[in-house]
Amino acid sequence: MKLTKPLLYGFCLAMLSACHTTWQANSVEASYLKLESGNTAQDSALVALIQPYKDSMEKVMGDSLGTLPYRLVKEKPNGLLGMWTADLFRAGVSNRSGETVDIAVLNNGGIRRPYIGPGKVTRGEMYELMPFENRVMLLQLDSAQVMQLAAFLAKKGGDPVSGLQIKQDSVLVVKADGKALSNRKYTLCCTDYQYNGGDDYDFLQSFLVKQSDMGLLRDILIESLNKGWCAAPPFEERRYQLD
């Protein structure tokens, strides 16, 4: 039989694959090397290389975005830090979308600083506050779905919210003037993390999506601060007030 080149190549490959050796580890050893910073000399060349980038980053992150008159603390259900963040969120999305957003809601676990203020609020603090790359979504709800959201927040024990106030003794949604919800559509801004089921917010997937990606949450918060919207929220209970 005459061996053609394809047959010959195939035969050689088959022989090579059949002749490989399988290696197995006989033993594994591990050891620890203790490093003490006090005994480690700085590499001056490396420090000089990094220093311009370090200085540039510190200048940007130290940029003042606004001033707070008192400390805002993260807590539930009515933490001032959460309410302030939700207010910035709603104002920023309203500005980007060109329409008044009725409600903003965030999950409390997404806020990663225990407090901000008093004094200036820096860009670096906002990165610490919101270190995740969460994207912003804009949803549409009817009055029944607003009630569904309100009931979830009441059962959950509260989350940062703007435009909504919950009565302690009942699940009742009212506008700022005390009037009941009307039979109209409401807009809600949230994050893609929440919409995709994070922190048990999976029910949001039943709401109509108006805009699926409005940018990074952190960028929108910084935009709001750059526009001078840094006012601290009043000491109030905020659940279920739609204004």
PDB file of C-alpha atoms in Angstrom:
ATOM      1  CA  MET A   1       0.000   0.000   0.000  1.00  0.00           C
ATOM      2  CA  LYS A   2       1.336   3.410  -0.967  1.00  0.00           C
ATOM      3  CA  LEU A   3       1.513   5.839   1.923  1.00  0.00           C
ATOM      4  CA  THR A   4       0.322   9.290   0.979  1.00  0.00           C
ATOM      5  CA  LYS A   5       1.548  12.342   2.904  1.00  0.00           C
ATOM      6  CA  PRO A   6      -1.732  12.803   4.831  1.00  0.00           C
ATOM      7  CA  LEU A   7      -1.686   9.155   5.893  1.00  0.00           C
ATOM      8  CA  LEU A   8       1.957   9.398   6.885  1.00  0.00           C
ATOM      9  CA  TYR A   9       1.370  12.546   8.933  1.00  0.00           C
ATOM     10  CA  GLY A  10      -1.596  10.941  10.643  1.00  0.00           C
ATOM     11  CA  PHE A  11       0.394   7.808  11.445  1.00  0.00           C
ATOM     12  CA  CYS A  12       3.229   9.866  12.950  1.00  0.00           C
ATOM     13  CA  LEU A  13       0.840  11.914  15.075  1.00  0.00           C
ATOM     14  CA  ALA A  14      -0.841   8.753  16.336  1.00  0.00           C
ATOM     15  CA  MET A  15       2.517   7.269  17.307  1.00  0.00           C
ATOM     16  CA  LEU A  16       3.584  10.443  19.096  1.00  0.00           C
ATOM     17  CA  SER A  17       0.343  10.707  21.052  1.00  0.00           C
ATOM     18  CA  ALA A  18       0.628   7.078  22.105  1.00  0.00           C
ATOM     19  CA  CYS A  19       4.153   7.553  23.421  1.00  0.00           C
ATOM     20  CA  HIS A  20       3.608  10.407  25.904  1.00  0.00           C
ATOM     21  CA  THR A  21       4.593   9.961  29.537  1.00  0.00           C
ATOM     22  CA  THR A  22       2.124  10.640  32.385  1.00  0.00           C
ATOM     23  CA  TRP A  23       3.813  12.264  35.360  1.00  0.00           C
ATOM     24  CA  GLN A  24       2.580  11.946  38.927  1.00  0.00           C
ATOM     25  CA  ALA A  25       3.691  13.829  42.033  1.00  0.00           C
ATOM     26  CA  ASN A  26       5.234  11.612  44.695  1.00  0.00           C
ATOM     27  CA  SER A  27       5.139  14.228  47.441  1.00  0.00           C
ATOM     28  CA  VAL A  28       4.315  17.866  48.116  1.00  0.00           C
ATOM     29  CA  GLU A  29       6.225  20.101  50.497  1.00  0.00           C
ATOM     30  CA  ALA A  30       5.371  23.646  51.616  1.00  0.00           C
ATOM     31  CA  SER A  31       7.179  26.202  53.711  1.00  0.00           C
ATOM     32  CA  TYR A  32       6.562  29.760  54.895  1.00  0.00           C
ATOM     33  CA  LEU A  33       8.918  32.679  54.474  1.00  0.00           C
ATOM     34  CA  LYS A  34       8.289  35.390  57.038  1.00  0.00           C
ATOM     35  CA  LEU A  35       8.701  38.931  55.749  1.00  0.00           C
ATOM     36  CA  GLU A  36       8.995  41.869  58.113  1.00  0.00           C
ATOM     37  CA  SER A  37       8.611  45.336  56.652  1.00  0.00           C
ATOM     38  CA  GLY A  38      11.040  46.770  59.186  1.00  0.00           C
ATOM     39  CA  ASN A  39      13.829  44.614  57.794  1.00  0.00           C
ATOM     40  CA  THR A  40      13.075  45.376  54.147  1.00  0.00           C
ATOM     41  CA  ALA A  41      14.913  48.235  52.491  1.00  0.00           C
ATOM     42  CA  GLN A  42      12.992  50.339  49.987  1.00  0.00           C
ATOM     43  CA  ASP A  43      13.919  50.044  46.347  1.00  0.00           C
ATOM     44  CA  SER A  44      14.612  53.704  45.571  1.00  0.00           C
ATOM     45  CA  ALA A  45      14.432  53.152  41.808  1.00  0.00           C
ATOM     46  CA  LEU A  46      11.022  51.515  42.104  1.00  0.00           C
ATOM     47  CA  VAL A  47       9.759  54.259  44.437  1.00  0.00           C
ATOM     48  CA  ALA A  48      10.913  56.912  41.964  1.00  0.00           C
ATOM     49  CA  LEU A  49       9.153  55.087  39.129  1.00  0.00           C
ATOM     50  CA  ILE A  50       5.829  54.861  40.995  1.00  0.00           C
ATOM     51  CA  GLN A  51       5.857  58.285  42.686  1.00  0.00           C
ATOM     52  CA  PRO A  52       4.502  60.386  39.763  1.00  0.00           C
ATOM     53  CA  TYR A  53       1.535  58.033  39.344  1.00  0.00           C
ATOM     54  CA  LYS A  54       0.936  57.984  43.114  1.00  0.00           C
ATOM     55  CA  ASP A  55       0.988  61.789  43.288  1.00  0.00           C
ATOM     56  CA  SER A  56      -1.376  62.083  40.324  1.00  0.00           C
ATOM     57  CA  MET A  57      -3.845  59.582  41.787  1.00  0.00           C
ATOM     58  CA  GLU A  58      -3.803  61.226  45.227  1.00  0.00           C
ATOM     59  CA  LYS A  59      -4.497  64.603  43.650  1.00  0.00           C
ATOM     60  CA  VAL A  60      -7.534  63.274  41.775  1.00  0.00           C
ATOM     61  CA  MET A  61      -8.859  61.225  44.695  1.00  0.00           C
ATOM     62  CA  GLY A  62      -8.375  64.134  47.095  1.00  0.00           C
ATOM     63  CA  ASP A  63     -10.536  66.415  44.957  1.00  0.00           C
ATOM     64  CA  SER A  64     -13.336  67.957  47.058  1.00  0.00           C
ATOM     65  CA  LEU A  65     -16.827  67.324  45.649  1.00  0.00           C
ATOM     66  CA  GLY A  66     -18.867  69.005  48.371  1.00  0.00           C
ATOM     67  CA  THR A  67     -19.211  69.625  52.087  1.00  0.00           C
ATOM     68  CA  LEU A  68     -21.399  67.991  54.727  1.00  0.00           C
ATOM     69  CA  PRO A  69     -22.404  69.783  57.948  1.00  0.00           C
ATOM     70  CA  TYR A  70     -22.441  66.636  60.067  1.00  0.00           C
ATOM     71  CA  ARG A  71     -21.506  62.963  59.949  1.00  0.00           C
ATOM     72  CA  LEU A  72     -23.749  60.633  57.937  1.00  0.00           C
ATOM     73  CA  VAL A  73     -23.712  57.097  59.334  1.00  0.00           C
ATOM     74  CA  LYS A  74     -24.640  53.832  57.643  1.00  0.00           C
ATOM     75  CA  GLU A  75     -27.403  52.053  59.551  1.00  0.00           C
ATOM     76  CA  LYS A  76     -30.860  50.547  59.087  1.00  0.00           C
ATOM     77  CA  PRO A  77     -33.647  51.294  58.518  1.00  0.00           C
ATOM     78  CA  ASN A  78     -33.204  55.073  58.337  1.00  0.00           C
ATOM     79  CA  GLY A  79     -29.466  55.672  58.155  1.00  0.00           C
ATOM     80  CA  LEU A  80     -28.558  59.166  56.994  1.00  0.00           C
ATOM     81  CA  LEU A  81     -25.748  57.873  54.774  1.00  0.00           C
ATOM     82  CA  GLY A  82     -28.143  55.594  52.903  1.00  0.00           C
ATOM     83  CA  MET A  83     -30.768  58.322  52.489  1.00  0.00           C
ATOM     84  CA  TRP A  84     -28.143  60.807  51.267  1.00  0.00           C
ATOM     85  CA  THR A  85     -26.782  58.305  48.747  1.00  0.00           C
ATOM     86  CA  ALA A  86     -30.277  57.455  47.492  1.00  0.00           C
ATOM     87  CA  ASP A  87     -31.082  61.175  47.105  1.00  0.00           C
ATOM     88  CA  LEU A  88     -27.916  61.716  45.050  1.00  0.00           C
ATOM     89  CA  PHE A  89     -28.796  58.635  43.012  1.00  0.00           C
ATOM     90  CA  ARG A  90     -32.332  59.788  42.190  1.00  0.00           C
ATOM     91  CA  ALA A  91     -31.232  63.343  41.366  1.00  0.00           C
ATOM     92  CA  GLY A  92     -28.422  62.093  39.136  1.00  0.00           C
ATOM     93  CA  VAL A  93     -30.591  59.654  37.189  1.00  0.00           C
ATOM     94  CA  SER A  94     -33.274  62.324  36.763  1.00  0.00           C
ATOM     95  CA  ASN A  95     -30.614  64.602  35.314  1.00  0.00           C
ATOM     96  CA  ARG A  96     -29.254  61.946  32.945  1.00  0.00           C
ATOM     97  CA  SER A  97     -32.635  60.676  31.769  1.00  0.00           C
ATOM     98  CA  GLY A  98     -34.220  64.102  31.360  1.00  0.00           C
ATOM     99  CA  GLU A  99     -37.288  63.052  33.349  1.00  0.00           C
ATOM    100  CA  THR A 100     -38.223  63.132  37.009  1.00  0.00           C
ATOM    101  CA  VAL A 101     -37.450  59.782  38.604  1.00  0.00           C
ATOM    102  CA  ASP A 102     -40.025  58.942  41.283  1.00  0.00           C
ATOM    103  CA  ILE A 103     -38.124  56.395  43.363  1.00  0.00           C
ATOM    104  CA  ALA A 104     -34.518  55.336  43.896  1.00  0.00           C
ATOM    105  CA  VAL A 105     -33.601  52.225  45.845  1.00  0.00           C
ATOM    106  CA  LEU A 106     -30.228  50.707  46.738  1.00  0.00           C
ATOM    107  CA  ASN A 107     -29.206  47.696  48.784  1.00  0.00           C
ATOM    108  CA  ASN A 108     -27.624  48.667  52.082  1.00  0.00           C
ATOM    109  CA  GLY A 109     -24.828  46.110  51.666  1.00  0.00           C
ATOM    110  CA  GLY A 110     -23.610  47.931  48.571  1.00  0.00           C
ATOM    111  CA  ILE A 111     -22.608  50.937  50.687  1.00  0.00           C
ATOM    112  CA  ARG A 112     -19.091  50.087  51.851  1.00  0.00           C
ATOM    113  CA  ARG A 113     -18.145  53.036  54.052  1.00  0.00           C
ATOM    114  CA  PRO A 114     -19.495  53.199  57.620  1.00  0.00           C
ATOM    115  CA  TYR A 115     -19.806  56.992  57.483  1.00  0.00           C
ATOM    116  CA  ILE A 116     -18.976  60.169  55.550  1.00  0.00           C
ATOM    117  CA  GLY A 117     -18.430  63.672  56.937  1.00  0.00           C
ATOM    118  CA  PRO A 118     -18.441  66.104  58.515  1.00  0.00           C
ATOM    119  CA  GLY A 119     -16.467  68.384  56.232  1.00  0.00           C
ATOM    120  CA  LYS A 120     -15.468  67.907  52.633  1.00  0.00           C
ATOM    121  CA  VAL A 121     -16.476  64.854  50.617  1.00  0.00           C
ATOM    122  CA  THR A 122     -13.657  63.657  48.367  1.00  0.00           C
ATOM    123  CA  ARG A 123     -13.675  61.639  45.169  1.00  0.00           C
ATOM    124  CA  GLY A 124     -11.668  58.966  46.968  1.00  0.00           C
ATOM    125  CA  GLU A 125     -14.376  58.625  49.623  1.00  0.00           C
ATOM    126  CA  MET A 126     -16.983  58.096  46.905  1.00  0.00           C
ATOM    127  CA  TYR A 127     -14.860  55.299  45.447  1.00  0.00           C
ATOM    128  CA  GLU A 128     -14.680  53.765  48.916  1.00  0.00           C
ATOM    129  CA  LEU A 129     -18.423  54.237  49.349  1.00  0.00           C
ATOM    130  CA  MET A 130     -19.231  52.512  46.039  1.00  0.00           C
ATOM    131  CA  PRO A 131     -16.255  50.331  45.013  1.00  0.00           C
ATOM    132  CA  PHE A 132     -18.291  48.038  42.769  1.00  0.00           C
ATOM    133  CA  GLU A 133     -18.834  48.548  39.035  1.00  0.00           C
ATOM    134  CA  ASN A 134     -22.625  48.477  39.322  1.00  0.00           C
ATOM    135  CA  ARG A 135     -24.588  49.742  36.320  1.00  0.00           C
ATOM    136  CA  VAL A 136     -27.771  51.786  36.646  1.00  0.00           C
ATOM    137  CA  MET A 137     -31.159  50.744  35.285  1.00  0.00           C
ATOM    138  CA  LEU A 138     -34.417  52.681  34.943  1.00  0.00           C
ATOM    139  CA  LEU A 139     -37.658  50.729  35.405  1.00  0.00           C
ATOM    140  CA  GLN A 140     -41.353  51.545  35.100  1.00  0.00           C
ATOM    141  CA  LEU A 141     -43.921  50.503  37.717  1.00  0.00           C
ATOM    142  CA  ASP A 142     -47.635  50.834  38.165  1.00  0.00           C
ATOM    143  CA  SER A 143     -49.139  51.618  41.569  1.00  0.00           C
ATOM    144  CA  ALA A 144     -49.560  47.923  42.432  1.00  0.00           C
ATOM    145  CA  GLN A 145     -45.883  47.303  41.730  1.00  0.00           C
ATOM    146  CA  VAL A 146     -44.916  50.276  43.899  1.00  0.00           C
ATOM    147  CA  MET A 147     -46.888  48.589  46.673  1.00  0.00           C
ATOM    148  CA  GLN A 148     -44.993  45.354  45.968  1.00  0.00           C
ATOM    149  CA  LEU A 149     -41.682  47.167  46.326  1.00  0.00           C
ATOM    150  CA  ALA A 150     -42.860  48.882  49.510  1.00  0.00           C
ATOM    151  CA  ALA A 151     -43.971  45.600  51.069  1.00  0.00           C
ATOM    152  CA  PHE A 152     -40.595  44.046  50.235  1.00  0.00           C
ATOM    153  CA  LEU A 153     -38.725  46.929  51.876  1.00  0.00           C
ATOM    154  CA  ALA A 154     -40.926  46.761  54.970  1.00  0.00           C
ATOM    155  CA  LYS A 155     -40.351  43.018  55.330  1.00  0.00           C
ATOM    156  CA  LYS A 156     -36.626  43.414  54.688  1.00  0.00           C
ATOM    157  CA  GLY A 157     -36.265  46.027  57.400  1.00  0.00           C
ATOM    158  CA  GLY A 158     -35.415  48.910  55.112  1.00  0.00           C
ATOM    159  CA  ASP A 159     -32.868  49.788  52.463  1.00  0.00           C
ATOM    160  CA  PRO A 160     -31.585  53.144  51.209  1.00  0.00           C
ATOM    161  CA  VAL A 161     -34.524  54.731  49.415  1.00  0.00           C
ATOM    162  CA  SER A 162     -35.490  58.123  48.023  1.00  0.00           C
ATOM    163  CA  GLY A 163     -39.036  59.166  47.141  1.00  0.00           C
ATOM    164  CA  LEU A 164     -40.655  56.511  49.293  1.00  0.00           C
ATOM    165  CA  GLN A 165     -41.775  56.407  52.915  1.00  0.00           C
ATOM    166  CA  ILE A 166     -43.066  53.400  54.833  1.00  0.00           C
ATOM    167  CA  LYS A 167     -45.490  53.764  57.697  1.00  0.00           C
ATOM    168  CA  GLN A 168     -44.298  51.736  60.642  1.00  0.00           C
ATOM    169  CA  ASP A 169     -47.704  50.276  61.459  1.00  0.00           C
ATOM    170  CA  SER A 170     -48.927  49.384  57.972  1.00  0.00           C
ATOM    171  CA  VAL A 171     -47.923  49.020  54.364  1.00  0.00           C
ATOM    172  CA  LEU A 172     -49.312  52.273  53.016  1.00  0.00           C
ATOM    173  CA  VAL A 173     -47.842  54.237  50.152  1.00  0.00           C
ATOM    174  CA  VAL A 174     -48.645  57.937  49.924  1.00  0.00           C
ATOM    175  CA  LYS A 175     -47.307  60.988  48.116  1.00  0.00           C
ATOM    176  CA  ALA A 176     -45.475  63.744  49.939  1.00  0.00           C
ATOM    177  CA  ASP A 177     -48.742  65.648  50.422  1.00  0.00           C
ATOM    178  CA  GLY A 178     -50.372  62.613  52.020  1.00  0.00           C
ATOM    179  CA  LYS A 179     -52.534  61.694  49.030  1.00  0.00           C
ATOM    180  CA  ALA A 180     -52.772  58.080  47.940  1.00  0.00           C
ATOM    181  CA  LEU A 181     -51.019  56.741  44.875  1.00  0.00           C
ATOM    182  CA  SER A 182     -52.811  57.490  41.643  1.00  0.00           C
ATOM    183  CA  ASN A 183     -53.375  55.126  38.763  1.00  0.00           C
ATOM    184  CA  ARG A 184     -50.319  56.186  36.780  1.00  0.00           C
ATOM    185  CA  LYS A 185     -46.860  54.915  35.941  1.00  0.00           C
ATOM    186  CA  TYR A 186     -43.884  55.535  38.213  1.00  0.00           C
ATOM    187  CA  THR A 187     -40.179  55.375  37.459  1.00  0.00           C
ATOM    188  CA  LEU A 188     -37.654  53.543  39.620  1.00  0.00           C
ATOM    189  CA  CYS A 189     -33.872  53.587  39.381  1.00  0.00           C
ATOM    190  CA  CYS A 190     -31.866  50.672  40.749  1.00  0.00           C
ATOM    191  CA  THR A 191     -28.648  48.804  39.929  1.00  0.00           C
ATOM    192  CA  ASP A 192     -28.114  45.841  37.639  1.00  0.00           C
ATOM    193  CA  TYR A 193     -26.979  43.916  40.730  1.00  0.00           C
ATOM    194  CA  GLN A 194     -30.414  44.341  42.280  1.00  0.00           C
ATOM    195  CA  TYR A 195     -32.264  43.682  39.026  1.00  0.00           C
ATOM    196  CA  ASN A 196     -30.367  40.420  38.529  1.00  0.00           C
ATOM    197  CA  GLY A 197     -31.514  39.148  41.926  1.00  0.00           C
ATOM    198  CA  GLY A 198     -28.853  40.436  44.280  1.00  0.00           C
ATOM    199  CA  ASP A 199     -30.008  40.798  47.895  1.00  0.00           C
ATOM    200  CA  ASP A 200     -33.341  39.126  46.977  1.00  0.00           C
ATOM    201  CA  TYR A 201     -34.411  41.865  44.536  1.00  0.00           C
ATOM    202  CA  ASP A 202     -35.175  39.322  41.780  1.00  0.00           C
ATOM    203  CA  PHE A 203     -38.835  40.454  41.654  1.00  0.00           C
ATOM    204  CA  LEU A 204     -37.628  43.595  39.860  1.00  0.00           C
ATOM    205  CA  GLN A 205     -37.343  41.465  36.724  1.00  0.00           C
ATOM    206  CA  SER A 206     -41.138  41.552  36.424  1.00  0.00           C
ATOM    207  CA  PHE A 207     -41.055  45.358  36.000  1.00  0.00           C
ATOM    208  CA  LEU A 208     -40.782  47.062  32.613  1.00  0.00           C
ATOM    209  CA  VAL A 209     -37.235  48.134  31.708  1.00  0.00           C
ATOM    210  CA  LYS A 210     -37.108  51.678  30.324  1.00  0.00           C
ATOM    211  CA  GLN A 211     -33.321  51.940  30.129  1.00  0.00           C
ATOM    212  CA  SER A 212     -31.037  48.967  30.723  1.00  0.00           C
ATOM    213  CA  ASP A 213     -27.723  50.793  31.158  1.00  0.00           C
ATOM    214  CA  MET A 214     -27.411  54.418  32.235  1.00  0.00           C
ATOM    215  CA  GLY A 215     -23.784  54.146  33.292  1.00  0.00           C
ATOM    216  CA  LEU A 216     -21.965  53.441  36.531  1.00  0.00           C
ATOM    217  CA  LEU A 217     -23.705  54.180  39.818  1.00  0.00           C
ATOM    218  CA  ARG A 218     -20.569  55.739  41.275  1.00  0.00           C
ATOM    219  CA  ASP A 219     -20.185  58.098  38.302  1.00  0.00           C
ATOM    220  CA  ILE A 220     -23.787  59.266  38.672  1.00  0.00           C
ATOM    221  CA  LEU A 221     -23.283  59.975  42.385  1.00  0.00           C
ATOM    222  CA  ILE A 222     -20.145  61.998  41.621  1.00  0.00           C
ATOM    223  CA  GLU A 223     -22.013  63.901  38.895  1.00  0.00           C
ATOM    224  CA  SER A 224     -24.670  64.865  41.438  1.00  0.00           C
ATOM    225  CA  LEU A 225     -22.019  66.145  43.840  1.00  0.00           C
ATOM    226  CA  ASN A 226     -20.319  68.112  41.067  1.00  0.00           C
ATOM    227  CA  LYS A 227     -23.635  69.878  40.443  1.00  0.00           C
ATOM    228  CA  GLY A 228     -23.741  71.005  44.063  1.00  0.00           C
ATOM    229  CA  TRP A 229     -26.376  68.525  45.264  1.00  0.00           C
ATOM    230  CA  CYS A 230     -24.563  67.671  48.488  1.00  0.00           C
ATOM    231  CA  ALA A 231     -27.202  68.700  51.033  1.00  0.00           C
ATOM    232  CA  ALA A 232     -27.462  66.301  53.952  1.00  0.00           C
ATOM    233  CA  PRO A 233     -30.890  64.731  54.446  1.00  0.00           C
ATOM    234  CA  PRO A 234     -32.942  65.777  57.478  1.00  0.00           C
ATOM    235  CA  PHE A 235     -33.237  63.495  60.470  1.00  0.00           C
ATOM    236  CA  GLU A 236     -36.425  61.760  59.378  1.00  0.00           C
ATOM    237  CA  GLU A 237     -38.002  58.381  58.938  1.00  0.00           C
ATOM    238  CA  ARG A 238     -38.047  57.604  55.288  1.00  0.00           C
ATOM    239  CA  ARG A 239     -40.254  54.793  54.228  1.00  0.00           C
ATOM    240  CA  TYR A 240     -42.987  55.058  51.763  1.00  0.00           C
ATOM    241  CA  GLN A 241     -43.122  58.660  50.733  1.00  0.00           C
ATOM    242  CA  LEU A 242     -43.544  59.186  47.012  1.00  0.00           C
ATOM    243  CA  ASP A 243     -43.049  62.759  45.936  1.00  0.00           C
TER     244      ASP A 243
END
